[in-house]
């Protein structure tokens, strides 16, 4: 792993130390170190051995702080694996303009195939987490919208962007089939009542311990709405037997799967158009997702 210089988005360990000293002086003597695997929406730092500090990198990600601080403690008792424990919420200061939070450190490693003992079992565990989250009481929960980057809403929010990407990728993807899959997603109306969704069920937000799922992190795009977005991992991480195990366990109706294919297609198309190297690993990975989604539509759509 290539080390990333501290200071992205104007956030560095020195700023974190100043914020802690000013607002939580009881922790001011603890070391502050950037985590090895950092996200894009937030910067995260280890605070001592048992805590982390999480700071949004831009205004659009800031609403997630209040949302997570309010709802994670309510959701946690009903979920089958750990989620980030909220210890404190910080306010803007020391030149940093957004709210931020202190969390308990969760042991585990980012989910990668080599760290997973049994991929089909792992897929089943992820599906069971998704179902448990859907069973949580949605009363008063944040309805899908700007705070969730429209995860949990209709994929139609990204219609123009998706069609633009399809047009730009002529000759690289089956644009006729991609358009068919996208239109099927738009045509599949949501019939059920709104439920809780995570919004970004992906390998980087899943932790494993001893080869098994042990925690789910980063609820910044979570909310109450359509859970189709939480099925995208069927194509981005799972294959063959593990994909079938996930599908079988998570259930969901045909319309939800159609919208899920739309969500997966949108993100893969967008990422592919943004790849600097059209022959690189990132491009290949997204082409594989697109192929899997189109194949799934042929099979089930």
Short mmCIF file of C-alpha atoms in Angstrom, two decimals:
data_model
loop_
_atom_site.label_atom_id
_atom_site.label_comp_id
_atom_site.label_asym_id
_atom_site.label_seq_id
_atom_site.Cartn_x
_atom_site.Cartn_y
_atom_site.Cartn_z
CA UNK A 1 0.00 0.00 0.00
CA UNK A 2 1.39 3.41 -1.00
CA UNK A 3 1.30 5.86 1.95
CA UNK A 4 -0.96 8.86 1.39
CA UNK A 5 0.49 12.16 2.64
CA UNK A 6 -1.43 13.59 5.58
CA UNK A 7 -3.36 16.78 4.87
CA UNK A 8 -6.00 15.82 2.31
CA UNK A 9 -8.91 18.31 2.25
CA UNK A 10 -6.93 20.56 4.59
CA UNK A 11 -7.20 18.03 7.44
CA UNK A 12 -4.10 16.70 9.20
CA UNK A 13 -3.09 15.19 12.52
CA UNK A 14 -2.12 18.59 13.89
CA UNK A 15 -5.64 19.93 13.32
CA UNK A 16 -7.15 16.87 14.99
CA UNK A 17 -4.89 17.31 18.02
CA UNK A 18 -5.94 20.96 18.34
CA UNK A 19 -9.64 20.08 18.07
CA UNK A 20 -9.32 17.38 20.71
CA UNK A 21 -7.35 19.65 23.06
CA UNK A 22 -9.90 22.45 22.73
CA UNK A 23 -13.10 20.40 22.98
CA UNK A 24 -12.19 17.14 24.73
CA UNK A 25 -9.13 17.93 26.87
CA UNK A 26 -9.46 14.65 28.74
CA UNK A 27 -8.15 12.95 25.57
CA UNK A 28 -5.54 15.55 24.66
CA UNK A 29 -2.59 13.39 25.70
CA UNK A 30 -3.46 10.55 23.34
CA UNK A 31 -1.58 10.03 20.07
CA UNK A 32 -3.34 10.91 16.80
CA UNK A 33 -2.42 8.83 13.74
CA UNK A 34 -4.12 8.59 10.29
CA UNK A 35 -5.75 5.22 9.63
CA UNK A 36 -4.16 3.02 6.97
CA UNK A 37 -7.34 2.71 4.86
CA UNK A 38 -9.06 6.09 4.61
CA UNK A 39 -12.35 6.95 2.90
CA UNK A 40 -13.14 9.82 0.55
CA UNK A 41 -16.12 11.45 2.31
CA UNK A 42 -14.30 11.66 5.64
CA UNK A 43 -10.80 11.59 7.05
CA UNK A 44 -10.32 9.21 9.95
CA UNK A 45 -7.62 9.13 12.63
CA UNK A 46 -6.79 6.73 15.42
CA UNK A 47 -7.05 8.44 18.81
CA UNK A 48 -5.08 6.38 21.26
CA UNK A 49 -5.73 2.64 21.11
CA UNK A 50 -9.49 2.59 21.49
CA UNK A 51 -10.97 5.55 19.57
CA UNK A 52 -11.16 7.21 16.16
CA UNK A 53 -11.83 10.77 15.05
CA UNK A 54 -13.90 11.20 11.89
CA UNK A 55 -14.02 14.51 10.00
CA UNK A 56 -16.04 15.29 6.83
CA UNK A 57 -13.93 16.50 3.92
CA UNK A 58 -16.58 18.78 2.38
CA UNK A 59 -19.88 20.47 3.19
CA UNK A 60 -21.95 17.82 1.40
CA UNK A 61 -20.73 15.14 3.79
CA UNK A 62 -21.24 17.14 6.98
CA UNK A 63 -24.97 16.28 7.51
CA UNK A 64 -23.96 12.66 8.07
CA UNK A 65 -22.35 13.57 11.41
CA UNK A 66 -25.59 14.49 13.18
CA UNK A 67 -27.44 11.65 11.45
CA UNK A 68 -24.97 8.98 12.53
CA UNK A 69 -24.62 10.36 16.05
CA UNK A 70 -28.39 10.24 16.51
CA UNK A 71 -29.25 6.98 14.79
CA UNK A 72 -26.31 4.59 15.16
CA UNK A 73 -26.94 4.10 18.91
CA UNK A 74 -30.61 3.38 18.15
CA UNK A 75 -29.90 0.91 15.35
CA UNK A 76 -26.99 -0.94 16.94
CA UNK A 77 -28.96 -3.19 19.35
CA UNK A 78 -30.99 -4.65 16.47
CA UNK A 79 -28.05 -5.45 14.18
CA UNK A 80 -26.17 -8.77 14.07
CA UNK A 81 -22.65 -7.30 13.90
CA UNK A 82 -20.97 -4.24 15.37
CA UNK A 83 -21.45 -0.72 14.02
CA UNK A 84 -19.40 2.33 15.04
CA UNK A 85 -20.06 3.32 18.67
CA UNK A 86 -20.50 7.07 19.01
CA UNK A 87 -18.53 8.53 21.93
CA UNK A 88 -18.71 12.28 21.31
CA UNK A 89 -19.62 14.93 18.75
CA UNK A 90 -17.36 17.87 18.06
CA UNK A 91 -18.25 21.29 16.68
CA UNK A 92 -16.47 23.54 14.16
CA UNK A 93 -13.29 25.08 15.50
CA UNK A 94 -9.57 25.69 14.96
CA UNK A 95 -10.34 26.77 11.39
CA UNK A 96 -12.24 23.57 10.61
CA UNK A 97 -15.81 24.45 9.49
CA UNK A 98 -17.84 21.24 10.03
CA UNK A 99 -19.11 19.09 12.89
CA UNK A 100 -17.06 15.95 13.54
CA UNK A 101 -17.22 12.92 15.80
CA UNK A 102 -15.27 10.60 18.05
CA UNK A 103 -16.03 6.88 17.70
CA UNK A 104 -14.97 3.70 19.40
CA UNK A 105 -12.37 1.72 17.46
CA UNK A 106 -13.73 -1.45 15.86
CA UNK A 107 -11.24 -4.31 15.43
CA UNK A 108 -11.06 -6.05 12.10
CA UNK A 109 -9.69 -5.67 8.59
CA UNK A 110 -11.28 -4.39 5.41
CA UNK A 111 -13.07 -7.21 3.62
CA UNK A 112 -11.00 -8.58 0.75
CA UNK A 113 -11.34 -12.07 -0.76
CA UNK A 114 -8.06 -13.28 0.72
CA UNK A 115 -9.25 -12.35 4.22
CA UNK A 116 -12.61 -14.16 3.93
CA UNK A 117 -12.74 -17.80 4.96
CA UNK A 118 -15.89 -18.76 3.03
CA UNK A 119 -17.24 -16.26 0.50
CA UNK A 120 -20.71 -17.84 0.31
CA UNK A 121 -21.01 -17.73 4.09
CA UNK A 122 -19.79 -14.14 4.07
CA UNK A 123 -22.39 -13.22 1.42
CA UNK A 124 -25.09 -14.80 3.57
CA UNK A 125 -23.94 -12.82 6.60
CA UNK A 126 -24.01 -9.58 4.61
CA UNK A 127 -27.53 -10.39 3.41
CA UNK A 128 -28.64 -11.08 6.98
CA UNK A 129 -27.24 -7.70 8.03
CA UNK A 130 -29.21 -5.99 5.24
CA UNK A 131 -32.40 -7.75 6.34
CA UNK A 132 -31.82 -6.89 10.00
CA UNK A 133 -31.35 -3.24 9.06
CA UNK A 134 -34.57 -3.31 7.05
CA UNK A 135 -36.43 -4.63 10.12
CA UNK A 136 -35.34 -1.67 12.29
CA UNK A 137 -38.13 0.77 13.15
CA UNK A 138 -38.08 3.53 10.49
CA UNK A 139 -40.26 5.92 12.50
CA UNK A 140 -38.73 9.38 12.41
CA UNK A 141 -35.74 8.22 10.40
CA UNK A 142 -34.17 10.50 7.77
CA UNK A 143 -35.97 10.05 4.47
CA UNK A 144 -33.74 9.52 1.44
CA UNK A 145 -32.56 12.71 -0.19
CA UNK A 146 -29.55 14.98 -0.49
CA UNK A 147 -28.06 13.76 2.82
CA UNK A 148 -27.90 10.20 1.40
CA UNK A 149 -26.77 11.35 -2.06
CA UNK A 150 -30.18 10.07 -3.15
CA UNK A 151 -29.42 6.47 -2.20
CA UNK A 152 -32.76 5.09 -1.10
CA UNK A 153 -34.62 7.32 -3.57
CA UNK A 154 -35.42 6.52 -7.20
CA UNK A 155 -32.39 5.99 -9.45
CA UNK A 156 -34.15 8.47 -11.76
CA UNK A 157 -32.23 11.21 -9.91
CA UNK A 158 -29.20 10.09 -11.96
CA UNK A 159 -31.04 9.56 -15.26
CA UNK A 160 -29.35 12.31 -17.25
CA UNK A 161 -25.90 11.39 -15.95
CA UNK A 162 -26.40 7.70 -16.69
CA UNK A 163 -27.61 8.27 -20.25
CA UNK A 164 -24.70 10.60 -20.87
CA UNK A 165 -22.28 7.91 -19.68
CA UNK A 166 -23.93 5.27 -21.86
CA UNK A 167 -23.54 7.52 -24.90
CA UNK A 168 -19.90 8.21 -24.05
CA UNK A 169 -19.07 4.50 -23.77
CA UNK A 170 -20.30 3.43 -27.19
CA UNK A 171 -17.96 0.74 -28.51
CA UNK A 172 -16.83 -0.25 -25.00
CA UNK A 173 -20.11 -1.52 -23.56
CA UNK A 174 -23.33 -2.89 -25.01
CA UNK A 175 -25.13 0.44 -25.02
CA UNK A 176 -28.44 -0.97 -26.22
CA UNK A 177 -28.55 -3.53 -23.41
CA UNK A 178 -27.32 -0.98 -20.87
CA UNK A 179 -30.12 1.39 -21.89
CA UNK A 180 -32.60 -1.48 -21.52
CA UNK A 181 -31.35 -2.28 -18.01
CA UNK A 182 -31.44 1.37 -17.01
CA UNK A 183 -34.97 1.86 -18.32
CA UNK A 184 -36.11 -1.27 -16.49
CA UNK A 185 -34.77 0.24 -13.26
CA UNK A 186 -36.72 3.45 -13.85
CA UNK A 187 -39.89 1.54 -14.70
CA UNK A 188 -39.79 -0.64 -11.58
CA UNK A 189 -41.91 1.25 -9.06
CA UNK A 190 -41.19 0.87 -5.35
CA UNK A 191 -44.22 -0.89 -3.85
CA UNK A 192 -43.31 -1.49 -0.21
CA UNK A 193 -43.14 0.83 2.77
CA UNK A 194 -39.86 2.73 3.36
CA UNK A 195 -37.22 0.84 5.35
CA UNK A 196 -33.75 1.54 6.66
CA UNK A 197 -30.91 1.23 4.14
CA UNK A 198 -27.15 1.62 4.55
CA UNK A 199 -26.53 3.14 1.13
CA UNK A 200 -22.96 1.92 0.60
CA UNK A 201 -22.70 -1.79 1.35
CA UNK A 202 -19.25 -2.32 -0.16
CA UNK A 203 -16.02 -4.11 0.69
CA UNK A 204 -14.37 -1.01 2.18
CA UNK A 205 -17.24 -0.62 4.65
CA UNK A 206 -17.25 -4.24 5.80
CA UNK A 207 -14.79 -5.50 8.41
CA UNK A 208 -13.76 -9.09 8.95
CA UNK A 209 -12.24 -10.82 11.94
CA UNK A 210 -11.10 -14.42 11.75
CA UNK A 211 -12.33 -14.57 8.17
CA UNK A 212 -15.92 -13.63 9.04
CA UNK A 213 -18.01 -10.44 8.92
CA UNK A 214 -17.55 -8.62 12.22
CA UNK A 215 -18.65 -5.01 11.63
CA UNK A 216 -20.26 -2.63 9.16
CA UNK A 217 -19.02 0.97 9.12
CA UNK A 218 -19.73 4.31 7.39
CA UNK A 219 -23.45 5.00 7.61
CA UNK A 220 -23.05 8.43 6.01
CA UNK A 221 -25.39 7.55 3.12
CA UNK A 222 -27.91 5.72 5.29
CA UNK A 223 -31.56 6.63 5.64
CA UNK A 224 -35.12 5.45 5.23
CA UNK A 225 -36.44 4.62 1.77
CA UNK A 226 -35.86 2.02 -0.95
CA UNK A 227 -33.32 -0.70 -0.01
CA UNK A 228 -32.41 -1.50 -3.64
CA UNK A 229 -29.11 0.35 -3.32
CA UNK A 230 -27.97 -2.16 -0.68
CA UNK A 231 -28.07 -5.01 -3.21
CA UNK A 232 -25.36 -3.58 -5.45
CA UNK A 233 -22.69 -5.69 -3.73
CA UNK A 234 -24.20 -8.70 -5.54
CA UNK A 235 -22.20 -7.61 -8.61
CA UNK A 236 -19.37 -5.53 -7.17
CA UNK A 237 -18.01 -8.17 -4.76
CA UNK A 238 -19.83 -11.47 -5.18
CA UNK A 239 -19.57 -14.00 -8.00
CA UNK A 240 -21.26 -17.25 -8.93
CA UNK A 241 -21.97 -19.19 -5.70
CA UNK A 242 -21.57 -16.25 -3.35
CA UNK A 243 -23.84 -14.09 -5.51
CA UNK A 244 -26.49 -16.81 -5.43
CA UNK A 245 -26.12 -17.16 -1.65
CA UNK A 246 -26.61 -13.42 -1.23
CA UNK A 247 -29.62 -13.37 -3.58
CA UNK A 248 -31.24 -16.37 -1.91
CA UNK A 249 -30.79 -15.01 1.62
CA UNK A 250 -31.67 -11.36 1.05
CA UNK A 251 -34.78 -12.17 -1.00
CA UNK A 252 -36.46 -8.97 -2.31
CA UNK A 253 -38.95 -8.69 -5.14
CA UNK A 254 -38.18 -8.44 -8.86
CA UNK A 255 -38.69 -4.67 -8.93
CA UNK A 256 -36.16 -4.13 -6.16
CA UNK A 257 -33.61 -6.21 -8.06
CA UNK A 258 -34.30 -4.24 -11.24
CA UNK A 259 -33.62 -0.97 -9.41
CA UNK A 260 -30.52 -2.51 -7.82
CA UNK A 261 -29.18 -3.34 -11.27
CA UNK A 262 -29.79 0.28 -12.19
CA UNK A 263 -27.82 1.53 -9.19
CA UNK A 264 -24.91 -0.80 -9.97
CA UNK A 265 -24.94 0.15 -13.64
CA UNK A 266 -25.00 3.90 -12.92
CA UNK A 267 -21.98 3.77 -10.63
CA UNK A 268 -19.94 1.44 -12.85
CA UNK A 269 -20.65 3.50 -15.98
CA UNK A 270 -19.78 6.75 -14.21
CA UNK A 271 -16.56 5.36 -12.78
CA UNK A 272 -15.57 3.88 -16.12
CA UNK A 273 -15.95 7.22 -17.88
CA UNK A 274 -13.71 8.81 -15.25
CA UNK A 275 -10.90 6.23 -15.45
CA UNK A 276 -7.69 7.90 -16.58
CA UNK A 277 -6.36 4.58 -17.93
CA UNK A 278 -9.00 2.81 -20.05
CA UNK A 279 -6.91 -0.39 -19.89
CA UNK A 280 -6.16 -0.26 -16.17
CA UNK A 281 -7.37 -2.46 -13.33
CA UNK A 282 -10.02 0.04 -12.24
CA UNK A 283 -11.51 0.16 -15.71
CA UNK A 284 -11.43 -3.64 -15.98
CA UNK A 285 -13.19 -4.01 -12.63
CA UNK A 286 -16.03 -1.72 -13.69
CA UNK A 287 -16.37 -3.40 -17.07
CA UNK A 288 -16.75 -6.68 -15.19
CA UNK A 289 -19.51 -5.19 -13.04
CA UNK A 290 -21.32 -3.92 -16.14
CA UNK A 291 -21.05 -7.32 -17.81
CA UNK A 292 -22.39 -9.03 -14.68
CA UNK A 293 -25.33 -6.63 -14.40
CA UNK A 294 -26.24 -7.03 -18.07
CA UNK A 295 -25.99 -10.80 -17.74
CA UNK A 296 -28.16 -10.74 -14.64
CA UNK A 297 -30.80 -8.75 -16.54
CA UNK A 298 -30.78 -11.33 -19.33
CA UNK A 299 -31.30 -14.06 -16.76
CA UNK A 300 -33.87 -12.46 -14.46
CA UNK A 301 -35.12 -9.29 -16.11
#
